[in-house]
Amino acid sequence: AFKSIFTALAPEGTCYIWVYHMEPGLKFRLQLILRSAVCRWPAPFKHIFVRLWSTQSMIRQSIYTALNLNEEKDRLTWKERLVDLMDIYTPRYRWMHTQEEVKSWYSELGLKEIETSEIRDWGFGVVGRRP
């Protein structure tokens, strides 16, 4: 898929991609276990699960916001939270990568000025320029 993006990139064009990465800790491992079950369910059951899970997630977010324990960028609307949780728990396939791995994709295709532009809890962005 990345090579396909590269073929459409104009000379001196900039390429940016966002990918998931492995997170350390128990929370992430538990998410993977739960995801491995939920992703196999029929779509109506996935949607019910995500709506129920969103409720507790929004309550936690409200508490964290009241205590000023989260950043503005982490304060999602109900709809954003639903999309976020659908993305975490429902896709059958979800690949995770390291920064070094993604940067090697850029290098192998000859891109320059490769850098990690953003790192968040669930992933990171890498940008590079085609000479």
PDB file of C-alpha atoms in Angstrom:
ATOM      1  CA  ALA A   1       0.000   0.000   0.000  1.00  0.00           C
ATOM      2  CA  PHE A   2       2.808   2.395   0.841  1.00  0.00           C
ATOM      3  CA  LYS A   3       4.464   1.816  -2.553  1.00  0.00           C
ATOM      4  CA  SER A   4       1.150   2.720  -4.209  1.00  0.00           C
ATOM      5  CA  ILE A   5       1.126   6.049  -2.388  1.00  0.00           C
ATOM      6  CA  PHE A   6       4.714   6.669  -3.498  1.00  0.00           C
ATOM      7  CA  THR A   7       3.901   6.115  -7.188  1.00  0.00           C
ATOM      8  CA  ALA A   8       1.315   8.913  -6.997  1.00  0.00           C
ATOM      9  CA  LEU A   9       3.722  11.288  -5.258  1.00  0.00           C
ATOM     10  CA  ALA A  10       5.018  14.137  -7.426  1.00  0.00           C
ATOM     11  CA  PRO A  11       8.717  15.036  -7.475  1.00  0.00           C
ATOM     12  CA  GLU A  12       9.471  17.117  -4.375  1.00  0.00           C
ATOM     13  CA  GLY A  13       6.071  16.026  -3.020  1.00  0.00           C
ATOM     14  CA  THR A  14       5.535  15.327   0.652  1.00  0.00           C
ATOM     15  CA  CYS A  15       4.178  12.039   1.943  1.00  0.00           C
ATOM     16  CA  TYR A  16       2.602  11.668   5.371  1.00  0.00           C
ATOM     17  CA  ILE A  17       1.140   8.504   6.865  1.00  0.00           C
ATOM     18  CA  TRP A  18      -0.285   7.610  10.259  1.00  0.00           C
ATOM     19  CA  VAL A  19       0.087   4.092  11.636  1.00  0.00           C
ATOM     20  CA  TYR A  20      -0.712   2.252  14.830  1.00  0.00           C
ATOM     21  CA  HIS A  21       2.054   1.136  17.162  1.00  0.00           C
ATOM     22  CA  MET A  22       2.276  -1.303  20.022  1.00  0.00           C
ATOM     23  CA  GLU A  23       1.703   0.344  23.381  1.00  0.00           C
ATOM     24  CA  PRO A  24       3.416  -0.911  26.499  1.00  0.00           C
ATOM     25  CA  GLY A  25       1.381  -2.058  29.434  1.00  0.00           C
ATOM     26  CA  LEU A  26      -1.509  -4.109  30.653  1.00  0.00           C
ATOM     27  CA  LYS A  27      -4.241  -1.821  29.281  1.00  0.00           C
ATOM     28  CA  PHE A  28      -3.058  -2.338  25.702  1.00  0.00           C
ATOM     29  CA  ARG A  29      -2.748  -6.112  26.129  1.00  0.00           C
ATOM     30  CA  LEU A  30      -6.278  -6.268  27.511  1.00  0.00           C
ATOM     31  CA  GLN A  31      -7.524  -4.200  24.558  1.00  0.00           C
ATOM     32  CA  LEU A  32      -5.918  -6.686  22.162  1.00  0.00           C
ATOM     33  CA  ILE A  33      -7.582  -9.612  23.906  1.00  0.00           C
ATOM     34  CA  LEU A  34     -10.985  -7.925  23.888  1.00  0.00           C
ATOM     35  CA  ARG A  35     -10.514  -6.814  20.278  1.00  0.00           C
ATOM     36  CA  SER A  36      -9.666 -10.370  19.175  1.00  0.00           C
ATOM     37  CA  ALA A  37     -13.150 -11.424  20.348  1.00  0.00           C
ATOM     38  CA  VAL A  38     -15.195  -8.380  19.324  1.00  0.00           C
ATOM     39  CA  CYS A  39     -13.807  -8.168  15.781  1.00  0.00           C
ATOM     40  CA  ARG A  40     -15.339 -11.585  14.985  1.00  0.00           C
ATOM     41  CA  TRP A  41     -18.862 -10.675  16.111  1.00  0.00           C
ATOM     42  CA  PRO A  42     -21.633  -9.791  13.622  1.00  0.00           C
ATOM     43  CA  ALA A  43     -21.854  -6.055  12.912  1.00  0.00           C
ATOM     44  CA  PRO A  44     -25.008  -5.397  15.011  1.00  0.00           C
ATOM     45  CA  PHE A  45     -23.321  -6.870  18.103  1.00  0.00           C
ATOM     46  CA  LYS A  46     -20.159  -4.855  17.474  1.00  0.00           C
ATOM     47  CA  HIS A  47     -22.241  -1.670  17.342  1.00  0.00           C
ATOM     48  CA  ILE A  48     -24.057  -2.506  20.581  1.00  0.00           C
ATOM     49  CA  PHE A  49     -20.750  -3.234  22.306  1.00  0.00           C
ATOM     50  CA  VAL A  50     -19.188   0.027  21.100  1.00  0.00           C
ATOM     51  CA  ARG A  51     -22.191   2.098  22.202  1.00  0.00           C
ATOM     52  CA  LEU A  52     -22.099   0.522  25.659  1.00  0.00           C
ATOM     53  CA  TRP A  53     -18.325   0.904  25.908  1.00  0.00           C
ATOM     54  CA  SER A  54     -18.610   4.539  24.788  1.00  0.00           C
ATOM     55  CA  THR A  55     -20.816   5.319  27.751  1.00  0.00           C
ATOM     56  CA  GLN A  56     -18.214   4.315  30.326  1.00  0.00           C
ATOM     57  CA  SER A  57     -15.487   5.926  28.226  1.00  0.00           C
ATOM     58  CA  MET A  58     -17.318   9.258  28.130  1.00  0.00           C
ATOM     59  CA  ILE A  59     -17.937   9.107  31.890  1.00  0.00           C
ATOM     60  CA  ARG A  60     -14.199   8.531  32.479  1.00  0.00           C
ATOM     61  CA  GLN A  61     -13.390  11.397  30.097  1.00  0.00           C
ATOM     62  CA  SER A  62     -15.748  13.712  32.025  1.00  0.00           C
ATOM     63  CA  ILE A  63     -14.058  12.810  35.309  1.00  0.00           C
ATOM     64  CA  TYR A  64     -10.575  13.312  33.845  1.00  0.00           C
ATOM     65  CA  THR A  65     -11.668  16.655  32.367  1.00  0.00           C
ATOM     66  CA  ALA A  66     -13.169  17.817  35.685  1.00  0.00           C
ATOM     67  CA  LEU A  67      -9.911  16.905  37.426  1.00  0.00           C
ATOM     68  CA  ASN A  68      -7.864  18.433  34.575  1.00  0.00           C
ATOM     69  CA  LEU A  69      -6.091  15.115  33.994  1.00  0.00           C
ATOM     70  CA  ASN A  70      -6.434  15.062  30.206  1.00  0.00           C
ATOM     71  CA  GLU A  71      -5.420  17.372  27.395  1.00  0.00           C
ATOM     72  CA  GLU A  72      -7.837  19.323  25.223  1.00  0.00           C
ATOM     73  CA  LYS A  73      -6.974  17.172  22.191  1.00  0.00           C
ATOM     74  CA  ASP A  74      -8.080  14.056  24.126  1.00  0.00           C
ATOM     75  CA  ARG A  75     -11.549  15.435  24.917  1.00  0.00           C
ATOM     76  CA  LEU A  76     -13.707  13.815  22.275  1.00  0.00           C
ATOM     77  CA  THR A  77     -17.357  14.316  21.423  1.00  0.00           C
ATOM     78  CA  TRP A  78     -19.724  11.352  21.689  1.00  0.00           C
ATOM     79  CA  LYS A  79     -19.538  10.775  17.919  1.00  0.00           C
ATOM     80  CA  GLU A  80     -15.729  11.032  17.871  1.00  0.00           C
ATOM     81  CA  ARG A  81     -15.555   8.542  20.761  1.00  0.00           C
ATOM     82  CA  LEU A  82     -17.809   6.098  18.867  1.00  0.00           C
ATOM     83  CA  VAL A  83     -15.597   6.297  15.791  1.00  0.00           C
ATOM     84  CA  ASP A  84     -12.476   5.906  17.918  1.00  0.00           C
ATOM     85  CA  LEU A  85     -13.801   2.795  19.659  1.00  0.00           C
ATOM     86  CA  MET A  86     -15.097   1.309  16.398  1.00  0.00           C
ATOM     87  CA  ASP A  87     -11.585   1.747  15.036  1.00  0.00           C
ATOM     88  CA  ILE A  88     -10.002   0.094  18.075  1.00  0.00           C
ATOM     89  CA  TYR A  89     -12.286  -2.893  18.546  1.00  0.00           C
ATOM     90  CA  THR A  90     -14.117  -3.805  15.341  1.00  0.00           C
ATOM     91  CA  PRO A  91     -11.743  -4.217  12.358  1.00  0.00           C
ATOM     92  CA  ARG A  92     -10.785  -7.812  11.705  1.00  0.00           C
ATOM     93  CA  TYR A  93      -7.284  -6.713  10.623  1.00  0.00           C
ATOM     94  CA  ARG A  94      -5.185  -4.042  12.296  1.00  0.00           C
ATOM     95  CA  TRP A  95      -1.429  -3.878  11.773  1.00  0.00           C
ATOM     96  CA  MET A  96       0.979  -2.166  14.117  1.00  0.00           C
ATOM     97  CA  HIS A  97       4.453  -0.915  13.269  1.00  0.00           C
ATOM     98  CA  THR A  98       7.552   0.644  14.778  1.00  0.00           C
ATOM     99  CA  GLN A  99       8.910   4.053  13.805  1.00  0.00           C
ATOM    100  CA  GLU A 100      12.084   2.415  12.520  1.00  0.00           C
ATOM    101  CA  GLU A 101      10.078   0.066  10.290  1.00  0.00           C
ATOM    102  CA  VAL A 102       8.028   2.875   8.737  1.00  0.00           C
ATOM    103  CA  LYS A 103      11.061   5.097   8.233  1.00  0.00           C
ATOM    104  CA  SER A 104      12.760   2.198   6.426  1.00  0.00           C
ATOM    105  CA  TRP A 105       9.829   2.126   3.945  1.00  0.00           C
ATOM    106  CA  TYR A 106      10.514   5.782   3.150  1.00  0.00           C
ATOM    107  CA  SER A 107      14.265   5.188   2.824  1.00  0.00           C
ATOM    108  CA  GLU A 108      13.864   2.149   0.565  1.00  0.00           C
ATOM    109  CA  LEU A 109      11.866   4.278  -1.881  1.00  0.00           C
ATOM    110  CA  GLY A 110      14.421   7.097  -1.774  1.00  0.00           C
ATOM    111  CA  LEU A 111      12.455   9.671   0.189  1.00  0.00           C
ATOM    112  CA  LYS A 112      14.426  12.295   2.127  1.00  0.00           C
ATOM    113  CA  GLU A 113      13.883  14.474   5.198  1.00  0.00           C
ATOM    114  CA  ILE A 114      12.166  11.570   6.945  1.00  0.00           C
ATOM    115  CA  GLU A 115      10.948  12.316  10.441  1.00  0.00           C
ATOM    116  CA  THR A 116       8.355  11.304  12.956  1.00  0.00           C
ATOM    117  CA  SER A 117       5.974  14.246  13.061  1.00  0.00           C
ATOM    118  CA  GLU A 118       3.646  13.232  15.870  1.00  0.00           C
ATOM    119  CA  ILE A 119       3.469  10.510  18.507  1.00  0.00           C
ATOM    120  CA  ARG A 120       0.252   9.732  20.354  1.00  0.00           C
ATOM    121  CA  ASP A 121      -0.802   6.911  22.669  1.00  0.00           C
ATOM    122  CA  TRP A 122      -2.134   4.784  19.829  1.00  0.00           C
ATOM    123  CA  GLY A 123       0.153   5.600  16.915  1.00  0.00           C
ATOM    124  CA  PHE A 124       2.470   7.986  15.165  1.00  0.00           C
ATOM    125  CA  GLY A 125       2.877   9.938  11.945  1.00  0.00           C
ATOM    126  CA  VAL A 126       5.880   9.911   9.633  1.00  0.00           C
ATOM    127  CA  VAL A 127       6.590  12.449   6.919  1.00  0.00           C
ATOM    128  CA  GLY A 128       9.130  12.437   4.106  1.00  0.00           C
ATOM    129  CA  ARG A 129       9.841  14.242   0.847  1.00  0.00           C
ATOM    130  CA  ARG A 130      10.430  12.799  -2.590  1.00  0.00           C
ATOM    131  CA  PRO A 131      13.532  14.306  -4.188  1.00  0.00           C
TER     132      PRO A 131
END
